[in-house]
mmCIF file of N, CA and C in Angstrom:
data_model
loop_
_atom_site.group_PDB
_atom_site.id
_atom_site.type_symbol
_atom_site.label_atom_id
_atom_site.label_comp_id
_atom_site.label_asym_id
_atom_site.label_seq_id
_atom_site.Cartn_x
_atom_site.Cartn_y
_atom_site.Cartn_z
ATOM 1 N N UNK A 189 64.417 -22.454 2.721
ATOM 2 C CA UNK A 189 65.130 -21.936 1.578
ATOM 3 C C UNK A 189 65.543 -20.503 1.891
ATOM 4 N N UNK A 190 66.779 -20.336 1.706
ATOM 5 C CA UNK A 190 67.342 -18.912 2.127
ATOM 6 C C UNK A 190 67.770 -18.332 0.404
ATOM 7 N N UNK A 191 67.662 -16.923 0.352
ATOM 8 C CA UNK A 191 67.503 -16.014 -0.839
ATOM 9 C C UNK A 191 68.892 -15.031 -0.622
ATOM 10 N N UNK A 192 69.836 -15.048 -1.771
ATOM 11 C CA UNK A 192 70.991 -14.169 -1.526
ATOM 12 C C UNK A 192 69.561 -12.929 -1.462
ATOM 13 N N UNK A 193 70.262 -11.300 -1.660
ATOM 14 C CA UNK A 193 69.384 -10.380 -1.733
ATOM 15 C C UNK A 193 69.408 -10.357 -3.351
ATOM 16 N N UNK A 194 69.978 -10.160 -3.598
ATOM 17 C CA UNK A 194 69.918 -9.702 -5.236
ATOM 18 C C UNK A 194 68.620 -10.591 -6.293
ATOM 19 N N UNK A 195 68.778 -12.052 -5.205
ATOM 20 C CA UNK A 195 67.774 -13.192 -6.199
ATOM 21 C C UNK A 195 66.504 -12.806 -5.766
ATOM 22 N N UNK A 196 66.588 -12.420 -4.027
ATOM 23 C CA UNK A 196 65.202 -12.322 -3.994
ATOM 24 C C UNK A 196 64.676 -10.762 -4.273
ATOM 25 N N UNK A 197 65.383 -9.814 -4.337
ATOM 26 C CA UNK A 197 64.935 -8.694 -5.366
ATOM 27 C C UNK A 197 64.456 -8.806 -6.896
ATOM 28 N N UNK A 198 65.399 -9.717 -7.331
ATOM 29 C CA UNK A 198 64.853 -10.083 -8.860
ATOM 30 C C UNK A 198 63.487 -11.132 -8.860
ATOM 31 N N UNK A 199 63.302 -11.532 -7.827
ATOM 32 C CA UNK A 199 62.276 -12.357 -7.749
ATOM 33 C C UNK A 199 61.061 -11.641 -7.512
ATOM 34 N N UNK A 200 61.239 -10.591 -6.311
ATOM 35 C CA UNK A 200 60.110 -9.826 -6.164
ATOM 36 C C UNK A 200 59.709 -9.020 -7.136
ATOM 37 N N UNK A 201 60.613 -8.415 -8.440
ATOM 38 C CA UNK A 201 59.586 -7.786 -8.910
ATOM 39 C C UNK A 201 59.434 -8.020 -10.061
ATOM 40 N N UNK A 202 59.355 -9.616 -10.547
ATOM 41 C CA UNK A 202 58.645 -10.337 -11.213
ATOM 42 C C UNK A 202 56.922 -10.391 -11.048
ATOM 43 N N UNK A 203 56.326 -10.737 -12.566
ATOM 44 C CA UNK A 203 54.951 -10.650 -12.927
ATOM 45 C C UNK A 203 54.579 -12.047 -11.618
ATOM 46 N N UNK A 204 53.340 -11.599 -11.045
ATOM 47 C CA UNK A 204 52.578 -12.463 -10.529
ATOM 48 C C UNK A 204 52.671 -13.768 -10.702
ATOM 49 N N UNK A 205 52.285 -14.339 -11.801
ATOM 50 C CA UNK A 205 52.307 -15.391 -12.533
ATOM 51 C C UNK A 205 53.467 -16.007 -12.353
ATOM 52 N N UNK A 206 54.564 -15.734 -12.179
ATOM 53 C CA UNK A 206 56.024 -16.401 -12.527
ATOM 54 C C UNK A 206 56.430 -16.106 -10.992
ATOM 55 N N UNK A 207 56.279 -15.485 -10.262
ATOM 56 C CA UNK A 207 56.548 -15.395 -8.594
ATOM 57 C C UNK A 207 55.671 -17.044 -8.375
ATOM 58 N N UNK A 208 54.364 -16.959 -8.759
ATOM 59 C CA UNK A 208 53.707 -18.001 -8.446
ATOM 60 C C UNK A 208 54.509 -19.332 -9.042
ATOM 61 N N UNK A 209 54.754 -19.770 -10.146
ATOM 62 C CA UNK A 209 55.893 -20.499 -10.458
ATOM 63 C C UNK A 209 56.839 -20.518 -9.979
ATOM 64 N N UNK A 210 57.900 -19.725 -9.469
ATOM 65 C CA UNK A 210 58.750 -20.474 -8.810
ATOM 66 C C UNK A 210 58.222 -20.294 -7.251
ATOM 67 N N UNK A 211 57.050 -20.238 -6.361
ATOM 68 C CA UNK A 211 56.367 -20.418 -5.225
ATOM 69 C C UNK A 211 56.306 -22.050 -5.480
ATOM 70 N N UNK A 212 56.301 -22.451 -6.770
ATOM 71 C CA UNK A 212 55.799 -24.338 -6.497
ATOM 72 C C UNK A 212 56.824 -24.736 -6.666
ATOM 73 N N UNK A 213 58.075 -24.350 -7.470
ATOM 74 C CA UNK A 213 59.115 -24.768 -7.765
ATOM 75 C C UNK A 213 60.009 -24.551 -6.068
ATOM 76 N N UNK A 214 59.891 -23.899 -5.520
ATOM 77 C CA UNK A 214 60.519 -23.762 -4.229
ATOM 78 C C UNK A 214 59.685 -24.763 -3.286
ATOM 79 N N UNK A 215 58.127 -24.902 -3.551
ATOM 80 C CA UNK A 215 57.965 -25.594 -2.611
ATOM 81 C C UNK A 215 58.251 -27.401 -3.109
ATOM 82 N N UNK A 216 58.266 -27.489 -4.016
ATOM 83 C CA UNK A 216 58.927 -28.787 -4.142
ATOM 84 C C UNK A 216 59.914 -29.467 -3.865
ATOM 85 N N UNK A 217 61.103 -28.368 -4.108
ATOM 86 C CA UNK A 217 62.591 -28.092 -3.635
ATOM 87 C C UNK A 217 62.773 -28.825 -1.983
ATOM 88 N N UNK A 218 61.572 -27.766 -1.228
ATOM 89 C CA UNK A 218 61.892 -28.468 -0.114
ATOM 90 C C UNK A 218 61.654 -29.417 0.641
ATOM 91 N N UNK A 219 60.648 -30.091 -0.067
ATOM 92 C CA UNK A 219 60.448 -31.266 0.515
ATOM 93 C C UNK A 219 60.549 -32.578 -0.138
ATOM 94 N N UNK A 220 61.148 -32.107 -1.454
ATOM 95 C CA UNK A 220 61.859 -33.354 -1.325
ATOM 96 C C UNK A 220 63.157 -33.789 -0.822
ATOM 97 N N UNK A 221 63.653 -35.110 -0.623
ATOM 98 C CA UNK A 221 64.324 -35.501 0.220
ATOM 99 C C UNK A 221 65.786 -35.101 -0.263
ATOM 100 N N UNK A 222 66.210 -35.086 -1.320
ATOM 101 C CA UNK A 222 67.538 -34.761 -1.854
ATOM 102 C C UNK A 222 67.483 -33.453 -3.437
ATOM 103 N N UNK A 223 67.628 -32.679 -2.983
ATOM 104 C CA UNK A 223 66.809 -31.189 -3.904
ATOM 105 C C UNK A 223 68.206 -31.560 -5.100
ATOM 106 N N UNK A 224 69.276 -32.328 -5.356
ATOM 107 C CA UNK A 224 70.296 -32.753 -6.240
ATOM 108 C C UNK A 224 69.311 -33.863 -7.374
ATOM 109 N N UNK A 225 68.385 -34.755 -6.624
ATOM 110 C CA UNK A 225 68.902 -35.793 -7.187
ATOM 111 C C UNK A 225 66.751 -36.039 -7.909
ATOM 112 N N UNK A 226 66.849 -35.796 -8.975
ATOM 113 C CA UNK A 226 65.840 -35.445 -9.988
ATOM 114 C C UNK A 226 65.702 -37.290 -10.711
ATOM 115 N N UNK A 227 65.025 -37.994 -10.051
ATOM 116 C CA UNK A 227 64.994 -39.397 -10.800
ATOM 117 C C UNK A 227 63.129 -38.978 -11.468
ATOM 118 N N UNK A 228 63.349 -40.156 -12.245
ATOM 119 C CA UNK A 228 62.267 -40.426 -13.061
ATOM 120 C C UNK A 228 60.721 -40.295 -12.343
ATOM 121 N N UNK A 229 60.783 -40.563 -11.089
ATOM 122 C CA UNK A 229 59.631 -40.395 -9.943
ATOM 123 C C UNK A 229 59.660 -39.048 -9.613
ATOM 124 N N UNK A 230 60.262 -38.439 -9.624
ATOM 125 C CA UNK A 230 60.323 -37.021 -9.413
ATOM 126 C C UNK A 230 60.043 -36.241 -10.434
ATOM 127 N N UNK A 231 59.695 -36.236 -11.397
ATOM 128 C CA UNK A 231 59.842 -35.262 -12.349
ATOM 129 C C UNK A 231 58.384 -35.065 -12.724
ATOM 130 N N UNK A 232 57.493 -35.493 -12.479
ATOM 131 C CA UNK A 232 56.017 -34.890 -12.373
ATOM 132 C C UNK A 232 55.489 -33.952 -11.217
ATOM 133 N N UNK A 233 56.626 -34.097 -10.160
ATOM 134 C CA UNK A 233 56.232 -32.928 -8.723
ATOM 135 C C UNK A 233 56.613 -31.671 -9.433
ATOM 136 N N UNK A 234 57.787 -32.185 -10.781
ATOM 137 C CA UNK A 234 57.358 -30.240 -10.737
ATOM 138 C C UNK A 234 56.638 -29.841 -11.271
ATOM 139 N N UNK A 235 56.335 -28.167 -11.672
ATOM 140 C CA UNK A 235 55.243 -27.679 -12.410
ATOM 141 C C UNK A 235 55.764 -28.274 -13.704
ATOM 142 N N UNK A 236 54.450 -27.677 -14.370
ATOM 143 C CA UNK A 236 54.791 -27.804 -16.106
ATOM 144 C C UNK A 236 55.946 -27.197 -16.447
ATOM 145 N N UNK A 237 56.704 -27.536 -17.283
ATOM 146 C CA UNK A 237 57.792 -26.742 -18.018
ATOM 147 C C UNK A 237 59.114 -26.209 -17.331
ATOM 148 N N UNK A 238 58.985 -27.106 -16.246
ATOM 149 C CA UNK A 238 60.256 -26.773 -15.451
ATOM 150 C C UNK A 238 61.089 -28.423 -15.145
ATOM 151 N N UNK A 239 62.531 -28.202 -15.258
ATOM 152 C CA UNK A 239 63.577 -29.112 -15.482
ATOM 153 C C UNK A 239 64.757 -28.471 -14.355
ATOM 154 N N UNK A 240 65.583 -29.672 -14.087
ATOM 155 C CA UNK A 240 66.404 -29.085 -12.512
ATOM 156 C C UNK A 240 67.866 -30.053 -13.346
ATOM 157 N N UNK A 241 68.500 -29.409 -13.233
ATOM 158 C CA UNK A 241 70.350 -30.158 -13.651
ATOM 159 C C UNK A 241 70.972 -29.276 -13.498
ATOM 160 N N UNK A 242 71.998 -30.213 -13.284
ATOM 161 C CA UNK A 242 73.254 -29.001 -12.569
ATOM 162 C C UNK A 242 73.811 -28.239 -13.502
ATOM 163 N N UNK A 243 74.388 -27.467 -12.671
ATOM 164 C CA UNK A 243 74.877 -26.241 -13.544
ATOM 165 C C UNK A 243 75.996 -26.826 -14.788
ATOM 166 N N UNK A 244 77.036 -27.214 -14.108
ATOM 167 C CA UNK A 244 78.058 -28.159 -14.923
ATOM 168 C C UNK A 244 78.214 -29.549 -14.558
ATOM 169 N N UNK A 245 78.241 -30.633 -15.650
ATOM 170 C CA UNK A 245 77.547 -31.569 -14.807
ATOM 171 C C UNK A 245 78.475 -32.818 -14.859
ATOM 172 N N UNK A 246 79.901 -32.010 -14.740
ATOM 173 C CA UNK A 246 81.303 -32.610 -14.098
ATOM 174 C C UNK A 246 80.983 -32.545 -12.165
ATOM 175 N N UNK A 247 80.601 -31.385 -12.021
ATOM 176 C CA UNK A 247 80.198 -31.017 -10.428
ATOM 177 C C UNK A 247 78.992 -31.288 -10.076
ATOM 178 N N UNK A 248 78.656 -32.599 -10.143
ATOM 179 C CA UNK A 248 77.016 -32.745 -9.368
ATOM 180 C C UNK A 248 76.549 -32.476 -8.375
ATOM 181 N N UNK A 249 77.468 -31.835 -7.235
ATOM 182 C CA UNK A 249 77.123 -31.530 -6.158
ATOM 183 C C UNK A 249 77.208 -30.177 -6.388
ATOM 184 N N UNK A 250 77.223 -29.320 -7.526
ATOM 185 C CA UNK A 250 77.758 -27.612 -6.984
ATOM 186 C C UNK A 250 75.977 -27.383 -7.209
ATOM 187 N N UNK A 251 76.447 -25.899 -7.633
ATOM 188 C CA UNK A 251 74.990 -24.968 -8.154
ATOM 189 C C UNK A 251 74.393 -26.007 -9.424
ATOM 190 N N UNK A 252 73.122 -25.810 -8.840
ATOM 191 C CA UNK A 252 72.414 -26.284 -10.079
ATOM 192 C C UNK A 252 70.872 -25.385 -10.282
ATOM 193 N N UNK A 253 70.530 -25.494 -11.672
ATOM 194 C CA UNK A 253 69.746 -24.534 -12.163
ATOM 195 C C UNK A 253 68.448 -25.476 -12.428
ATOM 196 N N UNK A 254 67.290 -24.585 -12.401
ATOM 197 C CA UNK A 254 65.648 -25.113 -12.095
ATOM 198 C C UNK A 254 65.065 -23.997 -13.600
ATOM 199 N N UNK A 255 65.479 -24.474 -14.689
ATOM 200 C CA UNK A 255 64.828 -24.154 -15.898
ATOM 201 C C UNK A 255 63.352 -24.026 -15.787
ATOM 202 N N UNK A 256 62.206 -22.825 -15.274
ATOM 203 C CA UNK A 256 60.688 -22.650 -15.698
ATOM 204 C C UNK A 256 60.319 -22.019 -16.975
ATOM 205 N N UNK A 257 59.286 -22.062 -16.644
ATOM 206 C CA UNK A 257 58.231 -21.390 -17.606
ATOM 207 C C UNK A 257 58.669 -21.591 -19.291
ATOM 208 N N UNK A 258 58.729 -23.216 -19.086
ATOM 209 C CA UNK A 258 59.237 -23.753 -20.641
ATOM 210 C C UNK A 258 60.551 -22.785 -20.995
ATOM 211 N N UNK A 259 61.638 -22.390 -20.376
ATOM 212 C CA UNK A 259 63.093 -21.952 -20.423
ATOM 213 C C UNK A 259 63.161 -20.762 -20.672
ATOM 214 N N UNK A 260 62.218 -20.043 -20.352
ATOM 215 C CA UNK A 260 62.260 -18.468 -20.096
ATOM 216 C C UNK A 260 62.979 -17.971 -18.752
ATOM 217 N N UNK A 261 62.973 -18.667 -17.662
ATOM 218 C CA UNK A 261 63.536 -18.056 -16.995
ATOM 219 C C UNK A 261 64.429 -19.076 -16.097
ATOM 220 N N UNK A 262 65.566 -18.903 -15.511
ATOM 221 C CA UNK A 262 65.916 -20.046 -14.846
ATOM 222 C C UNK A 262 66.086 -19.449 -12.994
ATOM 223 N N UNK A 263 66.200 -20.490 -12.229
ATOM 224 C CA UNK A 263 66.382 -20.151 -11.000
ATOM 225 C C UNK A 263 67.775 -20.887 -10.584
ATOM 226 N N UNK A 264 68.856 -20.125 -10.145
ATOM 227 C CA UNK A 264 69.987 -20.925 -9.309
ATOM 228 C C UNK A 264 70.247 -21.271 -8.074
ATOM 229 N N UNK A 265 70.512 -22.713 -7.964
ATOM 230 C CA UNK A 265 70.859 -22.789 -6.405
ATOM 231 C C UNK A 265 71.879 -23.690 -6.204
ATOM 232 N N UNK A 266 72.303 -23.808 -4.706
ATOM 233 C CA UNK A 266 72.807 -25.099 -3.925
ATOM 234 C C UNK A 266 72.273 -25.307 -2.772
ATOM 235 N N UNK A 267 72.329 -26.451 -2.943
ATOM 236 C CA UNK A 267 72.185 -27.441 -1.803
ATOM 237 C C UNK A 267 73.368 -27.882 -0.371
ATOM 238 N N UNK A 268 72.855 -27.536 0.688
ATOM 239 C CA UNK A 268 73.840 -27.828 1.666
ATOM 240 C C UNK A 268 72.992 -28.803 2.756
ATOM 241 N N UNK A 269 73.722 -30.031 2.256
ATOM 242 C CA UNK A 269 72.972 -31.191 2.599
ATOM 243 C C UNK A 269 73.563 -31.563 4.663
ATOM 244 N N UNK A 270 72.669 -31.641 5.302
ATOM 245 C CA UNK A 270 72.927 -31.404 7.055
ATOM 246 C C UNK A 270 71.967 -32.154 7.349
ATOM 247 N N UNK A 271 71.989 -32.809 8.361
ATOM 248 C CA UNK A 271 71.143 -33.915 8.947
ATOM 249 C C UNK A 271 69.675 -32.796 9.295
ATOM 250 N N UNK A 272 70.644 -31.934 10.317
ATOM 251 C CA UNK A 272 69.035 -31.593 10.852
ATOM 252 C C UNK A 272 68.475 -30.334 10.441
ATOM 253 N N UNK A 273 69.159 -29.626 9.661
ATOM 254 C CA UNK A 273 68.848 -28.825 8.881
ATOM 255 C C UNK A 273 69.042 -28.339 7.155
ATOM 256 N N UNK A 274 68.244 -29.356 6.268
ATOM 257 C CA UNK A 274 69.272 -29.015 5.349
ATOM 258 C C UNK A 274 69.101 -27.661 4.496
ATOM 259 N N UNK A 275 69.719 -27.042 3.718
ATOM 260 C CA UNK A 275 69.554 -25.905 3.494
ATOM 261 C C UNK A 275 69.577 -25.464 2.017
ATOM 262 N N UNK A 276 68.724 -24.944 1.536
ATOM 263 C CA UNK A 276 68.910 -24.592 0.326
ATOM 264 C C UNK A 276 69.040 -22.677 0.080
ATOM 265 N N UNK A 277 69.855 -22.726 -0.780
ATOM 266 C CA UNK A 277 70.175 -21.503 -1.428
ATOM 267 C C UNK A 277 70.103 -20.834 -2.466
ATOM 268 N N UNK A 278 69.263 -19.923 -2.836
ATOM 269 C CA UNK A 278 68.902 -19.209 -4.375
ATOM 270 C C UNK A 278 69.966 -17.984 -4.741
ATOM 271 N N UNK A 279 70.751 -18.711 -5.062
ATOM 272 C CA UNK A 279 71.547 -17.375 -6.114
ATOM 273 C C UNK A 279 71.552 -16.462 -7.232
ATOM 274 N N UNK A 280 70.855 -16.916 -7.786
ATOM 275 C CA UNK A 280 69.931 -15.982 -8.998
ATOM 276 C C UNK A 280 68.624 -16.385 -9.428
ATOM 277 N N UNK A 281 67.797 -15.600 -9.919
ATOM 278 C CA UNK A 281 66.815 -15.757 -10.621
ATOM 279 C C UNK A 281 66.750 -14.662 -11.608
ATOM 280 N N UNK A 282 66.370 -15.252 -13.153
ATOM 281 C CA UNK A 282 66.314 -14.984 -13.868
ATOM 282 C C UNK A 282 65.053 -15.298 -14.639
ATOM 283 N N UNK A 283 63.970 -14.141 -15.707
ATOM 284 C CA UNK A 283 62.818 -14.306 -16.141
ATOM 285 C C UNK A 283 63.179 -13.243 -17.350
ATOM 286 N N UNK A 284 62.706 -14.141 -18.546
ATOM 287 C CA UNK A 284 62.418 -12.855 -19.446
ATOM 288 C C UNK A 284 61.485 -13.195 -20.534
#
């Protein structure tokens, strides 16, 4: 998972607690097999109180947002889907 700077500045100087939340929310991200595609089997890997849909959801493939800490804060990304590397990207994070 690669971090524009700005997300991972806003990330770092977030409370403990919520760095640690999205630490599980990222590590889920990456291992599952398609970080787009959120089916019914998937939705207990994440933490509590966190939900993943796309940003606009005419574009299922663009940015999509990872709603935590019961919708206090959200995290943005995309997905750049590559055989042997696939790649994910955090464009904002947001906590309040």
């Amino acid at each position: 998972m690669d971090w524009v700077d700005t997300a991972r500045t806003a990330r770092d100087s977030l409370p403990g607690h919520v760095r640690d939340l999205i630490d599980a929310v990222r590590a889920e991200l990456v291992t599952v097999k398609d970080p787009y595609f959120r089916g019914i089997d998937n939705l207990p890997d994440l933490p509590a109180g966190c939900r993943i849909t796309p940003l606009l959801s005419t574009v299922p493939n663009g940015l999509h947002v990872c709603h935590f800490d019961h919708g206090r804060g959200w995290l943005h990304y995309t997905f750049v889907s590559r055989t042997a590397d696939p790649q994910i990207v955090v464009e904002e994070v947001f906590w309040q």
